[in-house]
Amino acid sequence: MCGIALALGVNVSANRAVVQGAGTALRIGAANFRRELKRSVALRSLLNRYVSVLLIQLAQTASCISAHLVKQRLARWLLMSHDRAHADTFSVTHAFLAGMLGVRRVGVTEAAGALQSRQLIRYARGRVKIVDRHGLEAAACGCYAIDRDTYRQVLG
Ligand SMILES: [Zn+2]
């Protein structure tokens, strides 16, 4: 979901949204969104739970960056993308991964190479294929399991 600031009563977002994959999305104008938010208890409840998950994930990510290896963080990020892509193969560039992980591209190359040599992923020309999800989960830091469990517990 983009535009959570609007749900919190802020009319300007400090974030830039980047679409990572193909697919469909729903869009609603700000005025209509505010009206639905006032009208729907269910929507408010869902967005409150979403914000809670988002805050937990942000804190987990801050901890992850300082505590875990790039290879583990890349595995976490790929698993999270796999969950959201609903496909074993998705597009992602070295430059994008470097930005997401806060490392130089060479760091992504090394980490992806390590995961590929263990036959957990295949990565070529901006396409990643998850080959061994269970192995990738084992290669990820514990942050992935915390994120996944939080999503399940709070958002269902
Ligand atoms: Zn981590």
CSV table of C-alpha atoms and ligand atoms in Angstrom, one decimal:
chain,number,residue,atom,x,y,z
A,1,MET,CA,0.0,0.0,0.0
A,2,CYS,CA,1.3,3.4,-0.9
A,3,GLY,CA,0.1,6.6,0.7
A,4,ILE,CA,-0.2,5.5,4.3
A,5,ALA,CA,0.7,9.0,5.3
A,6,LEU,CA,-2.8,10.1,4.1
A,7,ALA,CA,-4.4,7.5,6.4
A,8,LEU,CA,-2.5,9.1,9.2
A,9,GLY,CA,-3.8,12.6,8.4
A,10,VAL,CA,-0.6,13.8,6.5
A,11,ASN,CA,-1.3,15.2,3.1
A,12,VAL,CA,2.4,15.0,1.8
A,13,SER,CA,4.4,11.8,1.6
A,14,ALA,CA,8.1,11.8,2.3
A,15,ASN,CA,8.5,8.6,0.5
A,16,ARG,CA,9.0,7.7,-3.2
A,17,ALA,CA,7.2,4.5,-4.4
A,18,VAL,CA,9.0,2.1,-6.8
A,19,VAL,CA,7.1,-0.6,-8.6
A,20,GLN,CA,9.2,-3.7,-8.6
A,21,GLY,CA,7.1,-6.0,-10.8
A,22,ALA,CA,4.4,-6.3,-13.3
A,23,GLY,CA,0.8,-6.8,-12.2
A,24,THR,CA,-2.3,-5.0,-11.3
A,25,ALA,CA,-3.0,-2.5,-8.6
A,26,LEU,CA,-5.9,-0.5,-7.3
A,27,ARG,CA,-5.9,3.3,-7.1
A,28,ILE,CA,-8.1,5.7,-5.3
A,29,GLY,CA,-8.0,9.5,-5.1
A,30,ALA,CA,-7.2,11.2,-1.8
A,31,ALA,CA,-10.6,12.6,-1.3
A,32,ASN,CA,-12.4,9.3,-1.9
A,33,PHE,CA,-9.8,7.5,0.3
A,34,ARG,CA,-10.4,9.9,3.2
A,35,ARG,CA,-14.2,9.5,2.8
A,36,GLU,CA,-13.9,5.6,2.8
A,37,LEU,CA,-11.6,5.8,5.8
A,38,LYS,CA,-14.2,7.7,7.8
A,39,ARG,CA,-17.0,5.4,6.6
A,40,SER,CA,-15.3,2.0,7.0
A,41,VAL,CA,-14.3,0.6,10.4
A,42,ALA,CA,-12.9,-2.4,8.6
A,43,LEU,CA,-10.6,-0.3,6.4
A,44,ARG,CA,-9.3,1.7,9.4
A,45,SER,CA,-8.7,-1.5,11.4
A,46,LEU,CA,-6.8,-3.1,8.4
A,47,LEU,CA,-4.7,0.1,7.9
A,48,ASN,CA,-3.9,0.4,11.6
A,49,ARG,CA,-2.7,-3.2,11.6
A,50,TYR,CA,-0.7,-2.5,8.4
A,51,VAL,CA,1.0,0.5,10.0
A,52,SER,CA,1.9,-1.7,13.0
A,53,VAL,CA,3.5,-4.3,10.8
A,54,LEU,CA,5.3,-1.6,8.8
A,55,LEU,CA,6.8,-0.1,12.0
A,56,ILE,CA,7.9,-3.5,13.2
A,57,GLN,CA,9.5,-4.3,9.8
A,58,LEU,CA,11.3,-0.9,9.7
A,59,ALA,CA,12.8,-1.5,13.1
A,60,GLN,CA,13.7,-5.1,12.1
A,61,THR,CA,15.4,-3.7,8.9
A,62,ALA,CA,17.4,-1.2,10.9
A,63,SER,CA,18.6,-3.9,13.1
A,64,CYS,CA,19.3,-6.2,10.2
A,65,ILE,CA,21.4,-3.7,8.3
A,66,SER,CA,23.8,-3.3,11.3
A,67,ALA,CA,23.9,-7.0,12.4
A,68,HIS,CA,23.7,-9.3,9.4
A,69,LEU,CA,25.8,-10.2,6.4
A,70,VAL,CA,24.9,-8.9,2.9
A,71,LYS,CA,24.3,-12.5,1.8
A,72,GLN,CA,21.8,-13.1,4.6
A,73,ARG,CA,20.1,-9.7,3.9
A,74,LEU,CA,19.9,-10.5,0.2
A,75,ALA,CA,18.3,-13.9,1.0
A,76,ARG,CA,15.8,-12.1,3.2
A,77,TRP,CA,14.9,-9.5,0.6
A,78,LEU,CA,14.5,-12.2,-2.1
A,79,LEU,CA,12.2,-14.2,0.1
A,80,MET,CA,10.1,-11.1,0.8
A,81,SER,CA,9.9,-10.4,-2.9
A,82,HIS,CA,9.1,-14.0,-3.6
A,83,ASP,CA,6.2,-13.8,-1.2
A,84,ARG,CA,4.8,-10.7,-2.8
A,85,ALA,CA,5.5,-11.6,-6.5
A,86,HIS,CA,3.6,-14.9,-6.2
A,87,ALA,CA,6.0,-16.3,-8.8
A,88,ASP,CA,9.3,-18.1,-8.7
A,89,THR,CA,10.9,-15.7,-11.2
A,90,PHE,CA,10.9,-12.0,-11.0
A,91,SER,CA,12.9,-9.0,-12.4
A,92,VAL,CA,15.4,-7.1,-10.3
A,93,THR,CA,18.6,-5.4,-11.2
A,94,HIS,CA,21.9,-5.3,-9.3
A,95,ALA,CA,21.5,-1.5,-9.0
A,96,PHE,CA,18.1,-1.8,-7.5
A,97,LEU,CA,19.3,-4.5,-5.0
A,98,ALA,CA,22.3,-2.5,-4.1
A,99,GLY,CA,20.0,0.4,-3.3
A,100,MET,CA,17.6,-1.8,-1.3
A,101,LEU,CA,20.4,-3.4,0.7
A,102,GLY,CA,22.5,-0.2,1.1
A,103,VAL,CA,25.6,-1.7,-0.5
A,104,ARG,CA,27.7,-1.3,-3.6
A,105,ARG,CA,26.8,-3.3,-6.7
A,106,VAL,CA,29.9,-5.5,-6.2
A,107,GLY,CA,28.5,-6.5,-2.8
A,108,VAL,CA,25.3,-7.7,-4.5
A,109,THR,CA,27.3,-9.6,-7.2
A,110,GLU,CA,29.2,-11.4,-4.5
A,111,ALA,CA,26.2,-12.2,-2.4
A,112,ALA,CA,24.1,-13.3,-5.3
A,113,GLY,CA,27.0,-15.4,-6.6
A,114,ALA,CA,27.2,-17.1,-3.2
A,115,LEU,CA,23.5,-17.9,-3.2
A,116,GLN,CA,23.7,-19.1,-6.8
A,117,SER,CA,26.7,-21.3,-6.2
A,118,ARG,CA,24.6,-23.1,-3.4
A,119,GLN,CA,21.9,-23.5,-6.1
A,120,LEU,CA,19.4,-21.5,-4.0
A,121,ILE,CA,18.7,-19.0,-6.8
A,122,ARG,CA,19.5,-18.4,-10.5
A,123,TYR,CA,20.3,-14.9,-11.4
A,124,ALA,CA,21.0,-13.7,-14.9
A,125,ARG,CA,20.3,-10.5,-16.9
A,126,GLY,CA,18.1,-8.9,-14.2
A,127,ARG,CA,16.0,-12.0,-13.6
A,128,VAL,CA,16.0,-14.0,-10.4
A,129,LYS,CA,14.6,-17.5,-10.1
A,130,ILE,CA,14.0,-18.9,-6.6
A,131,VAL,CA,15.3,-22.5,-7.1
A,132,ASP,CA,15.3,-23.7,-3.4
A,133,ARG,CA,13.1,-21.7,-1.2
A,134,HIS,CA,13.8,-23.8,1.9
A,135,GLY,CA,17.5,-23.5,1.4
A,136,LEU,CA,17.1,-19.7,0.8
A,137,GLU,CA,15.2,-19.5,4.1
A,138,ALA,CA,18.0,-21.3,5.9
A,139,ALA,CA,20.5,-18.9,4.2
A,140,ALA,CA,18.6,-15.8,5.3
A,141,CYS,CA,19.0,-14.1,8.7
A,142,GLY,CA,16.3,-14.6,11.3
A,143,CYS,CA,14.8,-11.3,10.3
A,144,TYR,CA,12.9,-12.9,7.5
A,145,ALA,CA,11.1,-15.4,9.8
A,146,ILE,CA,10.3,-12.5,12.2
A,147,ASP,CA,8.8,-10.4,9.3
A,148,ARG,CA,6.8,-13.4,7.9
A,149,ASP,CA,5.4,-14.3,11.3
A,150,THR,CA,4.5,-10.7,12.1
A,151,TYR,CA,2.6,-10.4,8.8
A,152,ARG,CA,0.7,-13.6,9.5
A,153,GLN,CA,-0.1,-12.7,13.1
A,154,VAL,CA,-1.2,-9.1,12.5
A,155,LEU,CA,-2.6,-9.2,8.9
A,156,GLY,CA,-3.7,-12.8,8.6
B,1,ZN,ZN,18.6,-9.6,9.3
